[in-house]
Each structure stands twice: as structure tokens, then as C-alpha cells.
Coordinates of C-alpha atoms and ligand atoms in Angstrom, one line a residue:
X1 CA 23.9 -33.2 -12.8
X2 CA 25.3 -31.0 -10.0
X3 CA 25.2 -27.2 -10.3
X4 CA 28.7 -25.7 -10.9
X5 CA 28.7 -22.7 -8.6
X6 CA 30.1 -19.6 -10.2
X7 CA 29.9 -16.3 -8.3
X8 CA 29.8 -14.1 -11.4
X9 CA 27.0 -16.2 -12.9
X10 CA 25.0 -15.6 -9.7
X11 CA 25.7 -11.8 -10.0
X12 CA 24.5 -11.7 -13.6
X13 CA 21.4 -13.8 -12.8
X14 CA 20.5 -11.3 -10.0
X15 CA 21.1 -8.2 -12.1
X16 CA 19.4 -9.4 -15.3
X17 CA 16.4 -10.9 -13.5
X18 CA 15.9 -7.6 -11.6
X19 CA 16.3 -5.5 -14.7
X20 CA 13.9 -7.7 -16.8
X21 CA 11.2 -7.6 -14.1
X22 CA 11.6 -4.0 -13.2
X23 CA 11.5 -2.9 -16.9
X24 CA 8.2 -4.8 -17.2
X25 CA 6.8 -2.6 -14.5
X26 CA 7.7 0.8 -15.9
X27 CA 4.1 1.2 -17.2
X28 CA 1.5 0.0 -14.7
X29 CA -2.3 0.1 -14.4
X30 CA -2.0 0.5 -10.6
X31 CA 1.0 1.6 -8.5
X32 CA 0.3 0.9 -4.8
X33 CA 2.5 2.7 -2.3
X34 CA 2.9 0.8 0.9
X35 CA 2.6 -2.9 1.7
X36 CA 0.5 -2.8 4.9
X37 CA -2.8 -4.5 5.2
X38 CA -4.6 -2.0 3.0
X39 CA -2.0 -2.0 0.2
X40 CA -1.7 -5.8 0.2
X41 CA -5.5 -6.3 0.1
X42 CA -5.9 -3.7 -2.7
X43 CA -3.0 -5.3 -4.6
X44 CA -4.6 -8.8 -4.5
X45 CA -8.0 -7.6 -5.5
X46 CA -7.0 -5.4 -8.4
X47 CA -4.4 -7.9 -9.7
X48 CA -7.0 -10.7 -9.6
X49 CA -9.0 -8.7 -12.2
X50 CA -6.1 -8.9 -14.6
X51 CA -4.7 -5.4 -14.1
X52 CA -1.0 -4.8 -14.0
X53 CA -0.2 -4.0 -10.4
X54 CA 2.9 -3.3 -8.5
X55 CA 3.4 -2.5 -4.8
X56 CA 6.3 -0.2 -3.7
X57 CA 7.4 -0.6 -0.1
X58 CA 10.2 1.4 1.4
X59 CA 11.2 -1.2 3.9
X60 CA 12.9 -4.5 3.0
X61 CA 9.9 -6.3 4.3
X62 CA 6.2 -6.2 3.5
X63 CA 3.4 -6.1 6.1
X64 CA 3.5 -2.5 7.5
X65 CA 2.0 -2.3 10.9
X66 CA 0.8 -5.9 11.0
X67 CA 4.0 -7.4 12.4
X68 CA 3.9 -5.5 15.7
X69 CA 0.2 -6.3 16.4
X70 CA -0.8 -4.3 19.4
X71 CA 2.2 -3.0 21.4
X72 CA 4.4 -5.7 20.1
X73 CA 2.0 -8.5 20.9
X74 CA 1.9 -10.2 17.5
X75 CA -1.8 -10.6 17.2
X76 CA -4.5 -8.5 15.5
X77 CA -8.2 -8.3 16.1
X78 CA -10.7 -8.2 13.3
X79 CA -14.4 -7.9 13.3
X80 CA -17.1 -9.9 11.6
X81 CA -17.4 -7.6 8.6
X82 CA -13.7 -8.2 7.6
X83 CA -13.6 -12.0 8.4
X84 CA -14.1 -13.2 4.9
X85 CA -11.3 -11.0 3.5
X86 CA -8.8 -12.8 5.8
X87 CA -10.3 -16.3 5.4
X88 CA -10.3 -16.1 1.6
X89 CA -6.4 -16.0 1.7
X90 CA -6.3 -18.8 4.2
X91 CA -5.6 -16.9 7.5
X92 CA -6.9 -18.9 10.5
X93 CA -9.1 -16.8 12.8
X94 CA -9.8 -17.6 16.4
X95 CA -13.5 -16.8 17.1
X96 CA -13.7 -14.9 20.4
X97 CA -17.5 -14.2 20.5
X98 CA -19.4 -11.0 19.9
X99 CA -18.1 -10.8 16.4
X100 CA -14.4 -10.5 17.4
X101 CA -11.7 -12.7 15.8
X102 CA -8.0 -12.8 16.5
X103 CA -5.3 -13.6 13.9
X104 CA -1.6 -14.2 14.2
X105 CA 0.6 -11.4 12.8
X106 CA 3.2 -13.5 11.0
X107 CA 0.5 -15.7 9.4
X108 CA -1.5 -12.6 8.3
X109 CA 1.5 -10.9 6.7
X110 CA 2.7 -14.1 5.0
X111 CA -0.6 -15.2 3.6
X112 CA -1.7 -11.7 2.6
X113 CA 1.5 -11.1 0.7
X114 CA 1.5 -14.6 -0.9
X115 CA -2.1 -14.2 -2.1
X116 CA -1.3 -10.8 -3.6
X117 CA 1.7 -12.3 -5.5
X118 CA -0.4 -15.3 -6.6
X119 CA -3.0 -12.9 -7.9
X120 CA -0.3 -11.4 -10.1
X121 CA 0.8 -8.3 -8.1
X122 CA 4.5 -7.5 -8.2
X123 CA 6.2 -6.5 -5.0
X124 CA 9.2 -4.1 -4.9
X125 CA 10.7 -3.7 -1.5
X126 CA 13.4 -1.3 -0.4
X127 CA 11.9 1.4 -2.7
X128 CA 10.5 4.7 -1.4
X129 CA 8.1 6.7 -3.4
X130 CA 9.5 10.1 -2.9
X131 CA 7.4 12.1 -5.5
X132 CA 4.6 11.7 -8.0
X133 CA 4.5 12.3 -11.8
X134 CA 1.8 14.7 -13.0
X135 CA 0.5 15.3 -16.5
X136 CA -0.3 18.7 -18.1
X137 CA -3.7 18.8 -16.3
X138 CA -1.9 18.2 -12.9
X139 CA -3.4 14.7 -12.7
X140 CA -1.1 12.2 -11.0
X141 CA 0.1 9.7 -13.7
X142 CA 2.9 7.9 -11.9
X143 CA 5.3 7.6 -9.0
X144 CA 8.9 8.6 -8.6
X145 CA 11.1 6.1 -6.8
X146 CA 14.4 5.9 -5.0
X147 CA 16.0 3.3 -2.8
X148 CA 14.9 3.4 0.8
X149 CA 18.6 3.2 1.7
X150 CA 19.4 6.3 -0.4
X151 CA 16.7 8.2 1.5
X152 CA 18.0 7.0 4.9
X153 CA 21.6 7.9 4.0
X154 CA 20.4 11.3 2.6
X155 CA 22.5 10.7 -0.5
X156 CA 22.1 13.0 -3.5
X157 CA 20.8 10.5 -6.0
X158 CA 18.2 11.2 -8.6
X159 CA 15.1 9.0 -8.7
X160 CA 13.5 6.9 -11.4
X161 CA 9.9 7.3 -12.6
X162 CA 7.2 4.7 -13.2
X163 CA 3.9 5.5 -15.0
X164 CA 0.6 4.4 -13.5
X165 CA -3.0 5.0 -14.5
X166 CA -4.0 4.9 -10.9
X167 CA -1.9 5.4 -7.7
X168 CA -3.1 4.1 -4.3
X169 CA -1.7 5.9 -1.3
X170 CA -1.5 3.1 1.3
X171 CA 1.3 4.6 3.3
X172 CA -0.4 4.4 6.6
X173 CA -0.3 7.2 9.2
X174 CA 2.2 9.2 7.0
X175 CA -0.2 9.5 4.0
X176 CA 3.0 10.3 2.3
X177 CA 1.8 10.5 -1.3
X178 CA -0.9 13.0 -0.4
X179 CA 1.4 15.1 1.6
X180 CA 3.8 15.2 -1.3
X181 CA 1.0 16.3 -3.6
X182 CA 0.0 19.0 -1.1
X183 CA 3.5 20.2 -0.8
X184 CA 4.5 20.1 -4.4
X185 CA 1.5 20.9 -6.6
X186 CA 0.6 24.6 -6.3
X187 CA -3.1 25.0 -5.6
X188 CA -3.7 21.3 -5.2
X189 CA -7.1 20.6 -3.6
X190 CA -7.6 17.2 -2.0
X191 CA -11.1 15.8 -1.5
X192 CA -10.9 16.3 2.3
X193 CA -12.9 18.6 4.6
X194 CA -10.2 21.3 4.4
X195 CA -8.9 20.6 0.8
X196 CA -5.6 19.5 2.4
X197 CA -4.3 16.8 4.7
X198 CA -6.2 17.3 7.9
X199 CA -4.2 14.9 10.1
X200 CA -5.5 11.9 12.0
X201 CA -7.5 12.4 15.2
X202 CA -7.0 10.6 18.6
X203 CA -8.2 7.1 19.0
X204 CA -11.9 6.3 18.6
X205 CA -11.9 2.7 17.4
X206 CA -15.6 2.3 16.9
X207 CA -16.0 5.5 14.8
X208 CA -12.8 4.9 12.8
X209 CA -13.7 1.3 11.9
X210 CA -17.3 2.3 11.0
X211 CA -16.1 5.1 8.6
X212 CA -12.9 3.9 7.0
X213 CA -14.3 1.9 4.0
X214 CA -16.7 4.8 3.2
X215 CA -14.0 7.4 3.5
X216 CA -11.8 5.5 1.0
X217 CA -11.9 7.4 -2.3
X218 CA -10.0 9.2 -5.0
X219 CA -8.7 12.0 -2.9
X220 CA -6.8 13.7 -5.7
X221 CA -7.2 13.1 -9.5
X222 CA -5.4 9.8 -10.1
X223 CA -4.8 9.0 -6.4
X224 CA -6.9 6.8 -4.2
X225 CA -6.2 6.9 -0.4
X226 CA -6.7 3.7 1.5
X227 CA -6.1 2.4 5.1
X228 CA -4.7 4.8 7.7
X229 CA -3.7 7.2 4.9
X230 CA -7.3 8.1 4.2
X231 CA -8.0 8.5 7.9
X232 CA -5.0 10.8 8.3
X233 CA -5.9 12.8 5.2
X234 CA -9.5 13.3 6.1
X235 CA -9.2 13.9 9.9
X236 CA -10.7 10.6 11.0
X237 CA -9.7 9.0 14.3
X238 CA -7.1 6.2 14.6
X239 CA -8.3 2.8 15.8
X240 CA -5.3 1.0 17.3
X241 CA -4.9 -2.7 16.7
X242 CA -8.2 -3.6 15.3
X243 CA -7.4 -4.2 11.6
X244 CA -10.7 -5.1 9.9
X245 CA -11.1 -1.6 8.6
X246 CA -7.7 -1.8 6.8
X247 CA -8.7 -4.9 4.9
X248 CA -12.1 -3.4 4.1
X249 CA -10.5 -0.1 2.9
X250 CA -8.1 -2.1 0.7
X251 CA -11.1 -3.9 -0.8
X252 CA -12.9 -0.6 -1.4
X253 CA -9.7 0.9 -3.0
X254 CA -9.6 -2.0 -5.4
X255 CA -13.2 -1.5 -6.4
X256 CA -12.6 2.2 -7.0
X257 CA -9.4 1.5 -9.0
X258 CA -11.3 -1.0 -11.2
X259 CA -14.0 1.6 -11.9
X260 CA -11.3 4.2 -12.8
X261 CA -9.6 1.7 -15.1
X262 CA -12.7 0.4 -16.8
X263 CA -13.2 2.0 -20.3
Ligands
48F301 O1 1.2 1.5 8.2 P1 0.7 0.4 7.3 O2 0.5 -0.9 7.9 O3 -0.6 1.0 6.7 P2 -2.2 0.5 6.6 O4 -2.2 -0.5 5.5 O5 -2.4 -0.2 8.0 C1 -2.4 0.6 9.2 C2 -2.1 -0.4 10.3 O6 -0.9 -1.1 10.1 C3 -2.1 0.2 11.7 C4 -3.4 0.6 12.1 C5 -4.4 -0.5 12.2 O7 -5.4 -0.2 13.0 O8 -3.6 1.8 12.5 O9 -1.2 1.3 11.7 O10 -3.0 1.7 6.4 O11 1.6 0.2 6.1 C6 2.1 1.3 5.3 C7 3.3 0.9 4.6 O12 3.7 2.0 3.8 C8 5.1 2.1 3.8 C9 5.5 1.8 5.2 O13 6.9 1.4 5.3 C10 4.5 0.7 5.6 O14 5.0 -0.6 5.3 N1 5.5 3.4 3.3 C11 5.2 4.6 3.9 N2 5.6 5.6 3.1 C12 6.1 5.1 2.0 C13 6.0 3.7 2.1 C14 6.7 5.6 0.8 N3 6.8 6.9 0.6 N4 7.1 4.8 -0.1 C15 7.0 3.4 0.0 N5 6.5 2.9 1.1

């Protein structure tokens, strides 16, 4: 039997499928903001434990800073400590000696995203988290979403809210969720050296990679910071195109989220 193509049937399939899936995500265990290496790794590892996880990414594509590698050379370097996290999703690594490995950016994004989806995480692209929801104790209990295109066009459009027991700020250098909390919750104290967003320091790859998994933590009640977001929040240095720390931070964020969710 051949399919009879009907444009309005296509429209209704797109709208009804979107509505059905989005409504299923209005109450989540974990909302992950940002689909870079830290967010994708956290998504895979929390979803694989059976939790309901969604990733919200403001761009129409996932992968964050992986695509551009170092200065648009689409390659990334990882160190021995992170090797297993890439290999377990099938990413081929070229061993370069002294504990260095090189991965292809396109393969890394594709396989990291596919593995997160296969583990049960839902991906929402083109959606910006523009605010958080708080409860009466000022704990973050969800994210507030708008279309990335609405934000870019600066349209006056009210957002929609999604409840989450845990939010992971994996927004990279921006640490957008934490900056929103700092700006909008009077008296909010973040678990950082200053109680606020310190801002990332200049590059020190060795120090940044050594610290990042350890720094990954619940920075504000209900919010874990992971990846570059935790470095930016706590005043740690940037590391450039060595990415192992991002995967390790995503792994740590998933462990902390599971602890926060366990009864
Ligand atoms: O920047 P990104 O890849 O963050 P990461 O996982 O990894 C950092 C590395 O890529 C690189 C590095 C490695 O050494 O330093 O920079 O910490 O991914 C962050 C994602 O978050 C999205 C953004 O588009 C990107 O894809 N994002 C940022 N703010 C928002 C957001 C927001 N408010 N709502 C939704 N997505």
C-alpha cells in the first residue's frame, strides 16, 4: 500500500505528536539546561537509572561547544580519566600517547546525543530556559521556557513552566540558570566562594581539568551546576578544547542528582 500524502494530515501529526510528548514532560525528575558535553552526559546517566529527564537547549541543534572543537578544528582532546565515558557510547578515540586521546566532533555529538536518547532522556531544542520556578522556601522547583526564536526576536511572549525535582545548569560559560537565580531571587546565596557568580578565570587547562568534577555540586537548593557553568560560577579557570572534564562533570552531576532524588 502506498501512503496517500495529505499536507493537513502531516500538520496534525506534527502538532499532536509534539503536544503529547511535551505534556508528558511537564513534570520531570530532572530538567537539564543545555545540551553540551556536560548536559548530554548527565542526561544519559540519570535517565539510565529510570528517572524522567529532559534536556532543554536554546539552539536548534545539540552539542554545545563540541562542534567547533578547538578554533573550528572539529576535534577534541580527552584525557585517560574520561576515556571510558566516551568509549561506553561508542565514540572512537585515537590514542596519542601520554594519556591523550583525540575524538571527532561530529561523532562525539552524534553518539553522545543518541546514547542519551536511548537511555530515555527527552531532548527539546529551540527552547530557552529564561527563568526558574521557586517554591515557598525559595528552592528551585522547575524551569520557565520560551522559544529560542522568541528570545532572539525580543518578542513580548509569556513563557511556559515545567516542574522538576532537580535542575542541572549545564549552560556552559554563561551559567545562565545561576545568573538568573542571582538576579531574581533576593538574598540568594550560591555555594561559591563569594555567594554569587564569581566568573570564570583565564585559561589554566591543568588546574581546570583537575578541579571540575570535584567542583560540580548543588550550587543553589534544587540546582546542580555542571561543566563550564560550575567553573564560571565558582571562579575556576577555563581549559580550552580539552573536554574530559566536561564528561566527568556530567557524570558527577548525574550522581548528585540521583542522591537528591533517592528517597
Ligand atoms: O557550552 P557547552 O558545550 O557547555 P559544557 O557542556 O561544555 C563546555 C565546552 O563546550 C567548552 C569548553 C570545554 O573545554 O570549555 O566550552 O559546559 O553547552 C552549553 C549549552 O547550553 C545552551 C547553549 O546553547 C549550549 O548548547 N544554553 C545556554 N544557555 C541556555 C542554553 C539557556 N538559557 N537555555 C537553554 N540552553
